[in-house]
Coordinates of C-alpha atoms in Angstrom, one line a residue:
M191 CA 177.9 50.9 100.1
K192 CA 181.1 52.3 101.7
N193 CA 183.9 50.5 99.9
Y194 CA 185.2 53.9 99.1
F195 CA 185.6 54.8 102.8
T196 CA 189.3 55.8 102.9
I197 CA 189.2 58.4 100.1
A198 CA 185.7 59.6 100.7
T199 CA 186.1 60.0 104.4
L200 CA 189.3 61.9 103.9
L201 CA 187.6 64.3 101.4
V202 CA 184.6 64.8 103.8
L203 CA 186.9 65.5 106.7
L204 CA 188.8 68.1 104.7
S205 CA 185.6 69.8 103.7
L206 CA 184.5 69.8 107.3
L207 CA 187.5 71.7 108.3
G208 CA 186.3 74.5 106.0
A209 CA 182.6 74.2 106.4
C210 CA 182.1 73.4 110.1
T211 CA 185.0 74.7 112.1
S212 CA 186.3 77.5 109.8
T213 CA 189.5 79.2 110.8
P214 CA 191.5 78.9 114.0
S215 CA 190.6 82.5 114.9
A216 CA 187.1 81.2 115.9
E217 CA 188.5 78.7 118.4
P218 CA 187.4 79.5 122.0
E219 CA 190.0 80.0 124.7
T220 CA 190.7 76.8 126.6
N221 CA 189.5 78.2 129.9
T222 CA 186.0 79.0 128.5
K223 CA 183.0 76.8 128.3
H224 CA 182.2 76.3 124.6
L225 CA 179.6 74.2 122.8
H226 CA 179.7 73.3 119.1
F227 CA 176.3 72.5 117.6
L228 CA 175.9 71.1 114.0
Y229 CA 172.5 71.6 112.3
N230 CA 171.2 70.2 109.1
F231 CA 169.7 73.3 107.5
S232 CA 171.7 76.3 106.5
T233 CA 170.5 79.8 106.1
N234 CA 171.7 83.0 104.4
S235 CA 169.5 85.3 106.5
L236 CA 168.9 85.7 110.2
D237 CA 165.9 87.9 109.9
P238 CA 163.6 86.1 112.4
H239 CA 160.5 87.4 110.8
V240 CA 161.0 85.7 107.4
D241 CA 163.7 83.0 108.0
T242 CA 162.2 79.6 107.2
S243 CA 164.9 77.7 109.1
Y244 CA 164.0 79.4 112.4
V245 CA 167.7 79.6 113.2
P246 CA 167.5 82.8 115.4
L247 CA 165.0 81.1 117.8
R248 CA 166.8 77.7 117.7
A249 CA 170.2 79.3 118.4
G250 CA 168.9 81.1 121.5
I251 CA 169.0 84.6 120.0
T252 CA 165.3 85.3 119.9
E253 CA 162.2 84.3 121.9
T254 CA 158.4 84.6 121.3
L255 CA 155.7 85.9 123.5
V256 CA 154.5 82.4 124.4
R257 CA 156.0 79.0 123.9
L258 CA 154.9 75.4 123.6
D259 CA 154.6 73.3 126.7
E260 CA 155.5 70.0 125.0
E261 CA 154.5 67.8 128.0
N262 CA 150.9 69.1 128.2
L263 CA 150.5 70.3 124.5
T264 CA 149.5 73.7 125.6
V265 CA 150.9 77.2 125.2
A266 CA 152.9 78.6 128.2
P267 CA 154.1 82.1 129.1
W268 CA 157.5 83.2 127.9
L269 CA 158.0 86.9 127.2
A270 CA 154.4 87.4 127.9
E271 CA 153.2 86.7 131.5
S272 CA 149.5 86.4 130.6
W273 CA 146.9 86.9 127.9
E274 CA 143.2 87.1 127.9
S275 CA 140.2 87.7 125.6
D276 CA 136.5 87.7 126.3
D277 CA 135.4 87.2 122.7
G278 CA 138.5 86.0 120.8
Q279 CA 138.8 89.2 118.9
Y280 CA 140.1 91.7 121.4
W281 CA 143.2 90.6 123.3
T282 CA 145.1 92.0 126.3
I283 CA 148.7 90.7 126.7
Q284 CA 150.7 91.5 129.8
L285 CA 154.5 91.4 129.2
R286 CA 157.2 90.5 131.6
E287 CA 158.8 93.7 133.1
D288 CA 162.3 92.3 133.7
V289 CA 163.3 91.6 130.1
T290 CA 166.0 93.5 128.1
F291 CA 167.3 93.1 124.6
Q292 CA 170.9 92.0 124.2
N293 CA 171.9 95.6 123.6
G294 CA 170.6 96.5 127.1
K295 CA 167.4 98.3 126.0
P296 CA 164.2 97.4 127.9
M297 CA 161.6 95.2 126.2
D298 CA 158.4 97.1 126.8
A299 CA 155.1 97.2 125.0
D300 CA 156.3 99.9 122.5
A301 CA 159.2 97.7 121.5
V302 CA 157.1 94.6 121.1
K303 CA 154.5 96.5 119.1
A304 CA 157.2 97.7 116.7
S305 CA 158.5 94.1 116.4
L306 CA 155.1 92.7 115.7
E307 CA 154.3 95.4 113.1
R308 CA 157.5 94.7 111.3
A309 CA 156.8 91.0 111.2
L310 CA 153.4 91.7 109.7
E311 CA 154.9 94.0 107.2
E312 CA 157.7 91.6 106.1
N313 CA 155.7 88.4 106.1
V314 CA 152.3 88.2 104.3
A315 CA 151.8 84.7 105.7
L316 CA 151.8 86.1 109.3
Q317 CA 149.2 88.7 108.3
N318 CA 146.9 85.9 107.2
A319 CA 147.7 83.7 110.2
L320 CA 147.5 86.3 113.0
K321 CA 144.6 88.4 111.6
I322 CA 145.8 91.5 113.5
D323 CA 144.0 94.8 112.8
T324 CA 145.5 97.2 115.4
I325 CA 148.1 97.1 118.2
E326 CA 148.1 99.5 121.1
A327 CA 151.0 99.8 123.6
D328 CA 150.9 101.1 127.2
G329 CA 153.9 100.4 129.5
H330 CA 154.1 96.6 129.5
T331 CA 150.6 96.0 128.3
L332 CA 149.6 95.2 124.7
T333 CA 146.0 95.6 123.4
I334 CA 145.5 93.8 120.1
S335 CA 142.4 93.9 118.0
L336 CA 141.9 91.2 115.3
T337 CA 139.9 91.4 112.1
Q338 CA 137.6 88.6 113.3
P339 CA 137.2 86.4 116.4
F340 CA 140.1 84.0 116.6
P341 CA 140.2 81.9 119.8
E342 CA 143.5 80.2 119.0
F343 CA 145.3 83.5 118.4
A344 CA 147.6 83.0 121.4
S345 CA 148.9 79.7 120.0
E346 CA 149.9 81.4 116.8
L347 CA 152.3 83.6 118.8
V348 CA 154.4 80.5 119.4
H349 CA 155.6 80.6 115.7
P350 CA 159.3 81.5 115.4
N351 CA 158.6 84.1 112.8
V352 CA 156.7 86.1 115.5
A353 CA 159.9 86.4 117.6
I354 CA 160.5 89.7 119.3
I355 CA 163.5 91.8 118.3
D356 CA 164.8 95.3 118.6
V357 CA 163.7 96.7 115.2
T358 CA 165.8 99.9 115.7
E359 CA 169.0 97.8 115.0
P360 CA 170.5 98.6 111.6
D361 CA 171.2 95.1 110.2
I362 CA 168.4 92.7 111.1
V363 CA 169.3 90.3 108.3
N364 CA 172.8 89.6 109.5
H365 CA 172.7 90.7 113.2
P366 CA 169.3 90.6 114.9
V367 CA 169.1 91.6 118.5
G368 CA 166.7 89.6 120.5
T369 CA 165.9 88.7 124.2
G370 CA 167.4 85.2 124.3
P371 CA 170.3 83.8 126.4
F372 CA 172.8 84.2 123.6
K373 CA 173.8 87.2 121.5
L374 CA 175.3 87.0 118.1
T375 CA 178.9 87.9 117.6
S376 CA 179.4 86.9 114.0
F377 CA 177.5 85.3 111.1
T378 CA 178.9 83.6 108.1
P379 CA 175.9 83.0 105.7
G380 CA 175.4 79.3 104.8
S381 CA 178.1 78.3 107.3
K382 CA 177.8 79.2 111.0
L383 CA 176.9 81.6 113.8
E384 CA 179.2 82.5 116.7
L385 CA 177.4 83.3 119.9
E386 CA 178.3 84.5 123.3
R387 CA 176.4 84.5 126.6
Y388 CA 174.1 87.4 127.4
D389 CA 174.9 88.1 131.0
N390 CA 171.7 90.0 131.8
Y391 CA 169.3 87.3 130.4
W392 CA 166.0 87.6 132.2
D393 CA 165.7 83.8 133.0
G394 CA 169.3 83.4 134.3
A395 CA 172.6 83.6 132.5
S396 CA 173.8 80.5 130.7
P397 CA 176.7 78.6 132.2
L398 CA 178.2 78.5 128.7
D399 CA 180.5 81.3 127.5
T400 CA 180.2 80.7 123.8
V401 CA 178.4 78.6 121.3
T402 CA 179.1 77.8 117.6
F403 CA 175.9 77.0 115.7
A404 CA 177.1 75.5 112.4
F405 CA 175.4 74.1 109.3
N406 CA 176.1 71.2 107.1
E407 CA 173.4 69.6 104.9
D408 CA 175.4 66.4 104.3
A409 CA 174.2 63.8 106.9
N410 CA 177.3 61.7 106.5
A411 CA 179.5 64.8 107.1
R412 CA 177.6 65.6 110.2
S413 CA 178.1 62.1 111.6
L414 CA 181.8 62.2 110.8
A415 CA 182.1 65.6 112.6
L416 CA 180.9 64.0 115.8
E417 CA 183.0 60.9 115.4
S418 CA 186.1 63.1 114.9
G419 CA 185.3 65.3 117.9
Q420 CA 184.9 68.4 115.8
T421 CA 181.4 69.0 117.1
D422 CA 179.5 68.2 120.4
I423 CA 175.9 67.8 119.2
V424 CA 174.7 66.7 115.7
Y425 CA 171.1 67.2 114.7
R426 CA 169.9 64.4 112.4
P427 CA 173.1 62.4 111.8
E428 CA 173.1 59.9 109.0
V429 CA 170.8 57.0 109.9
E430 CA 173.3 54.4 108.6
S431 CA 175.9 55.7 111.0
L432 CA 173.9 55.3 114.2
E433 CA 175.3 52.0 115.2
T434 CA 178.8 53.2 114.7
L435 CA 178.1 56.3 116.8
K436 CA 176.5 54.3 119.6
A437 CA 179.7 52.1 119.7
I438 CA 181.8 55.2 120.5
E439 CA 182.4 55.6 124.2
G440 CA 180.6 58.7 125.5
I441 CA 178.4 59.2 122.5
K442 CA 174.6 59.2 123.1
V443 CA 172.0 58.8 120.4
E444 CA 168.4 59.9 121.0
S445 CA 165.5 59.1 118.8
T446 CA 162.4 61.1 119.7
G447 CA 158.9 61.1 118.1
T448 CA 157.9 64.5 116.8
F449 CA 154.9 66.3 115.3
R450 CA 156.4 66.0 111.8
V451 CA 155.2 64.2 108.7
H452 CA 157.0 63.4 105.5
Q453 CA 154.5 64.0 102.7
M454 CA 154.2 63.9 99.0
T455 CA 153.0 67.4 98.2
M456 CA 150.9 67.4 95.0
N457 CA 150.6 70.4 92.7
V458 CA 146.9 70.2 92.0
E459 CA 147.2 73.0 89.5
R460 CA 149.0 70.6 87.1
E461 CA 146.6 69.1 84.5
S462 CA 147.2 65.4 85.3
L463 CA 146.9 66.0 89.1
K464 CA 143.6 67.8 88.8
D465 CA 142.1 64.3 88.6
V466 CA 141.7 62.8 92.0
N467 CA 142.2 59.3 90.6
V468 CA 145.7 60.2 89.5
R469 CA 146.4 61.6 92.9
R470 CA 145.1 58.3 94.4
A471 CA 147.4 56.4 92.1
V472 CA 150.4 58.5 93.4
D473 CA 149.4 57.6 96.9
A474 CA 149.1 53.9 96.1
L475 CA 152.6 53.8 94.6
I476 CA 154.2 54.8 97.9
D477 CA 155.5 51.7 99.8
R478 CA 155.4 53.2 103.3
E479 CA 156.4 50.1 105.3
A480 CA 159.4 49.5 103.1
I481 CA 160.5 53.1 103.3
V482 CA 160.3 53.2 107.1
E483 CA 162.4 50.0 107.4
S484 CA 164.9 50.5 104.6
I485 CA 165.5 54.2 104.7
L486 CA 164.8 55.2 108.3
L487 CA 165.8 51.8 109.7
G488 CA 162.7 51.8 111.8
H489 CA 163.2 55.3 113.2
G490 CA 159.7 56.4 112.3
Q491 CA 156.1 55.2 111.8
V492 CA 153.9 54.8 108.7
A493 CA 151.6 57.8 108.3
E494 CA 147.9 57.5 107.5
G495 CA 147.3 61.2 107.6
P496 CA 149.1 64.4 108.6
F497 CA 148.6 63.9 112.3
L498 CA 150.0 61.3 114.7
P499 CA 147.2 58.7 115.4
S500 CA 147.6 59.3 119.1
L501 CA 146.5 63.0 118.8
P502 CA 142.8 63.6 119.7
F503 CA 142.2 65.4 116.4
A504 CA 143.5 62.6 114.2
P505 CA 140.6 60.8 112.4
S506 CA 140.4 57.1 111.8
Y507 CA 141.0 56.2 108.1
P508 CA 139.7 53.3 106.1
P509 CA 142.2 50.6 104.9
R510 CA 144.5 52.0 102.3
E511 CA 144.6 50.6 98.8
S512 CA 148.3 50.3 97.9
G513 CA 150.6 48.6 95.4
L514 CA 151.1 48.6 91.7
D515 CA 147.8 47.0 90.8
A516 CA 145.9 49.6 92.9
A517 CA 147.7 52.4 91.2
I518 CA 146.9 51.0 87.8
A519 CA 143.3 50.6 88.7
H520 CA 143.1 54.3 89.7
L521 CA 144.8 55.4 86.5
E522 CA 142.4 53.4 84.4
K523 CA 139.5 55.3 86.1
A524 CA 141.3 58.5 85.0
G525 CA 141.4 57.2 81.4
Y526 CA 145.0 56.0 81.3
T527 CA 146.2 52.7 79.7
Q528 CA 149.6 51.0 79.4
Q529 CA 150.7 50.9 75.8
D530 CA 154.2 49.5 74.9
G531 CA 155.1 49.7 78.6
V532 CA 154.1 53.4 78.8
M533 CA 151.3 54.8 80.9
Q534 CA 149.4 57.2 78.6
K535 CA 146.2 59.0 77.8
D536 CA 145.2 60.2 74.4
G537 CA 148.6 59.4 73.1
E538 CA 150.4 61.5 75.8
P539 CA 152.6 59.7 78.3
L540 CA 152.1 60.4 82.1
T541 CA 155.2 62.0 83.5
F542 CA 156.0 63.7 86.8
K543 CA 158.6 66.3 87.8
L544 CA 159.4 65.4 91.4
L545 CA 161.3 67.9 93.6
T546 CA 163.4 67.0 96.6
Y547 CA 166.1 68.4 98.8
S548 CA 169.2 67.1 100.6
A549 CA 168.9 68.9 103.9
R550 CA 166.7 66.0 105.0
A551 CA 168.7 63.0 103.8
D552 CA 165.8 60.6 103.7
L553 CA 163.7 62.7 101.3
P554 CA 165.8 62.1 98.2
L555 CA 165.8 58.4 99.0
I556 CA 162.0 58.4 99.2
A557 CA 162.0 60.2 95.8
Q558 CA 164.2 57.5 94.3
V559 CA 162.0 54.7 95.6
F560 CA 158.9 56.4 94.2
Q561 CA 160.7 56.9 90.9
S562 CA 161.6 53.2 90.7
D563 CA 158.1 52.0 91.5
A564 CA 156.4 54.4 89.1
K565 CA 158.7 53.2 86.3
R566 CA 157.4 49.7 86.8
I567 CA 154.0 50.8 85.6
G568 CA 155.3 53.0 82.8
I569 CA 155.4 56.4 84.5
D570 CA 158.6 58.5 84.0
V571 CA 159.6 60.5 87.0
E572 CA 162.2 63.3 86.7
I573 CA 163.8 64.1 90.0
Q574 CA 165.1 67.7 90.5
M575 CA 167.1 68.7 93.5
I576 CA 166.4 72.1 95.0
E577 CA 167.8 74.0 97.9
I578 CA 165.1 75.8 99.8
P579 CA 161.8 74.0 99.1
E580 CA 159.5 76.7 100.4
E581 CA 161.0 79.4 98.2
Y582 CA 161.1 77.2 95.1
M583 CA 157.6 75.8 95.4
A584 CA 156.1 79.2 96.0
A585 CA 157.9 80.9 93.1
N586 CA 157.6 78.1 90.5
R587 CA 154.6 76.0 89.3
D588 CA 156.5 73.8 86.8
W589 CA 156.6 70.8 89.1
D590 CA 154.1 68.0 89.9
L591 CA 155.3 66.4 93.2
T592 CA 157.6 67.2 96.1
T593 CA 158.9 65.1 98.9
Y594 CA 158.4 67.6 101.7
S595 CA 158.6 67.5 105.5
N596 CA 156.3 69.6 107.7
L597 CA 155.5 70.1 111.3
T598 CA 151.8 69.4 111.5
A599 CA 151.0 70.0 115.2
P600 CA 153.9 72.0 116.7
R601 CA 151.5 73.7 119.1
G602 CA 149.4 70.6 120.0
D603 CA 146.6 71.7 117.8
A604 CA 145.6 71.0 114.1
G605 CA 144.8 74.6 113.3
Y606 CA 148.3 75.7 112.3
Y607 CA 148.8 72.9 109.7
L608 CA 145.3 73.1 108.3
N609 CA 145.4 76.9 107.9
A610 CA 149.0 77.0 106.5
T611 CA 148.6 74.0 104.1
Y612 CA 145.0 74.0 102.8
H613 CA 143.5 77.4 103.3
P614 CA 143.8 79.5 100.1
T615 CA 145.7 82.2 102.1
G616 CA 148.0 79.6 103.7
A617 CA 151.8 80.2 103.7
L618 CA 152.5 76.5 103.0
N619 CA 149.7 75.9 100.5
F620 CA 152.1 74.8 97.8
S621 CA 149.6 72.3 96.3
G622 CA 147.4 75.2 95.2
T623 CA 144.4 73.9 97.2
D624 CA 141.3 76.0 96.9
E625 CA 138.4 73.9 98.0
P626 CA 135.4 75.9 99.3
E627 CA 134.1 73.1 101.4
L628 CA 137.4 72.6 103.1
T629 CA 138.0 76.3 103.5
A630 CA 134.6 76.6 105.3
I631 CA 135.6 73.9 107.7
I632 CA 138.9 75.6 108.5
D633 CA 137.2 79.0 108.9
E634 CA 134.8 77.5 111.4
L635 CA 137.6 75.8 113.2
N636 CA 139.4 79.2 113.5
Q637 CA 136.4 80.6 115.4
T638 CA 135.6 77.6 117.6
V639 CA 136.8 77.6 121.3
D640 CA 135.4 74.3 122.6
Q641 CA 138.2 71.7 122.3
D642 CA 135.9 68.8 121.5
K643 CA 134.3 70.7 118.7
R644 CA 137.7 71.8 117.5
A645 CA 138.8 68.1 117.4
A646 CA 135.7 67.1 115.5
L647 CA 136.2 69.9 112.9
S648 CA 139.9 69.0 112.6
Q649 CA 139.0 65.4 112.0
Q650 CA 136.5 66.5 109.4
A651 CA 139.1 68.6 107.6
A652 CA 141.7 65.8 107.6
T653 CA 139.1 63.3 106.3
Y654 CA 138.3 65.7 103.5
V655 CA 142.0 66.0 102.6
H656 CA 142.2 62.2 102.6
E657 CA 139.1 61.6 100.5
Q658 CA 140.3 64.2 97.9
M659 CA 143.9 63.1 98.3
L660 CA 145.1 66.7 98.2
N661 CA 148.5 65.5 99.5
S662 CA 149.8 62.1 100.3
F663 CA 151.4 61.3 103.7
V664 CA 154.3 58.9 103.9
L665 CA 155.7 58.6 107.5
H666 CA 156.2 60.3 110.8
P667 CA 160.0 60.4 111.3
A668 CA 161.7 60.4 114.6
T669 CA 164.1 63.3 115.3
I670 CA 167.5 61.8 115.9
V671 CA 170.2 63.7 117.8
A672 CA 173.7 62.4 118.7
Y673 CA 176.0 64.1 121.1
N674 CA 179.0 63.7 123.3
A675 CA 177.3 62.8 126.6
D676 CA 180.6 62.9 128.5
K677 CA 180.8 66.7 127.7
V678 CA 177.3 67.9 127.1
Q679 CA 174.8 68.4 129.9
H680 CA 171.1 69.1 129.9
W681 CA 170.4 68.6 126.2
V682 CA 166.7 68.0 125.4
T683 CA 165.5 66.8 122.1
T684 CA 162.1 68.5 121.7
R685 CA 159.1 67.3 119.8
S686 CA 158.4 70.7 118.3
E687 CA 162.0 71.1 117.1
Y688 CA 161.9 74.8 118.1
Y689 CA 164.0 75.0 121.3
M690 CA 167.6 73.9 121.0
I691 CA 170.3 76.3 122.4
T692 CA 168.9 77.2 125.8
N693 CA 170.3 78.8 129.0
K694 CA 170.1 75.3 130.6
L695 CA 172.7 73.7 128.3
D696 CA 176.1 73.2 129.9
V697 CA 179.4 71.3 129.2
N698 CA 181.9 69.6 131.5

């Protein structure tokens, strides 16, 4: 596939000079400790309350009240020291008293209240997720009343969109001021952030002086940037380049299982996909084993549902019917027949518009494999590349399918994914799901405290999704990170994918 290496590589390297490293004026002084990080998603806004790339948190600018303890799959204190509620509806949160924003202002309850209220005002999805009615501030104590009992409220505060910022700053979109170990010095939308150490960071100042957090959605370009020494850490390098990277002295490649699933999101508001048999046919057409081996080169595992099988709230599923014959059988139940090589019903051919995006390099390849297999039974699939899937799917309903990637248990609980993806008010309910039986299960889950009962309800919801084939799940990808281990110290590839640039990172 790479006979064009000489010319293509030269062109990519030239583009990298502009896209990743920018101008010489951004070069750090030789006597400073500098880290260059290259990420796969770009963003044009750093407003932490609405940014779907979560860059402010990942870049170490902002923090949330609580964070995920990935080892124990529980929530742990961060900007909040403690939280408690007797009934799940009225909450008291005690804040740390030694935290300041990067402009030197103290982070007290009034500041946190203002930040939370702005987040609710700017992000309707947060309103639905947090269920906050009123917030009262007193010193370093917050008293929050919810619209209904919600035992898992504290876990929702892990979400990067609930990050705490100083809302009195004039330009939150381009220059948010948070409480993290690094403060922003410049932002080039779609290209990079320049950061410098915040010396008064409450958890200890970073040993790094400066950090460049750059973007490039081309996986091959990211790999070449590490090979050429233009960057120190690459998030999700090109899978085909891994053996080349491993062969370079000093380069370390890490492949870590995450809480993520690649799924085929189905727009159930489209006429053909209203029929569960058509949705089951779509599912049967997905050759999961071949995709894991040929596209991810084994860096992932076949998905049976949204949750990793090892999680306590993942149900057991019956054996899956897959392959072309199974897909045809499902379509016949829906009234379709093959005529002159075309799958049709009442004289109308079955076609799908399939959305995909390049920021996750494997998703367009999955789309192409599906397109090829669908063609074999007479289904025409039109692939459309989009940039920001969440924005496009929410604003447009002219599509049938999307290869999409989602964190399904970033807080060690099923509630986040089920609420966001299948509740009628969910922020990620792009399929248009509105199933009263499923909604009732999720509503009950939201008010259940006992972990065994929560697991049972989560399994019940996931089983319902499977039976109705509201979306189709392809694989659980590993997060792959490659970095210069001779230079970079204390990098951790997290399962949640939230915490990247921390005050522990260092360079030789």
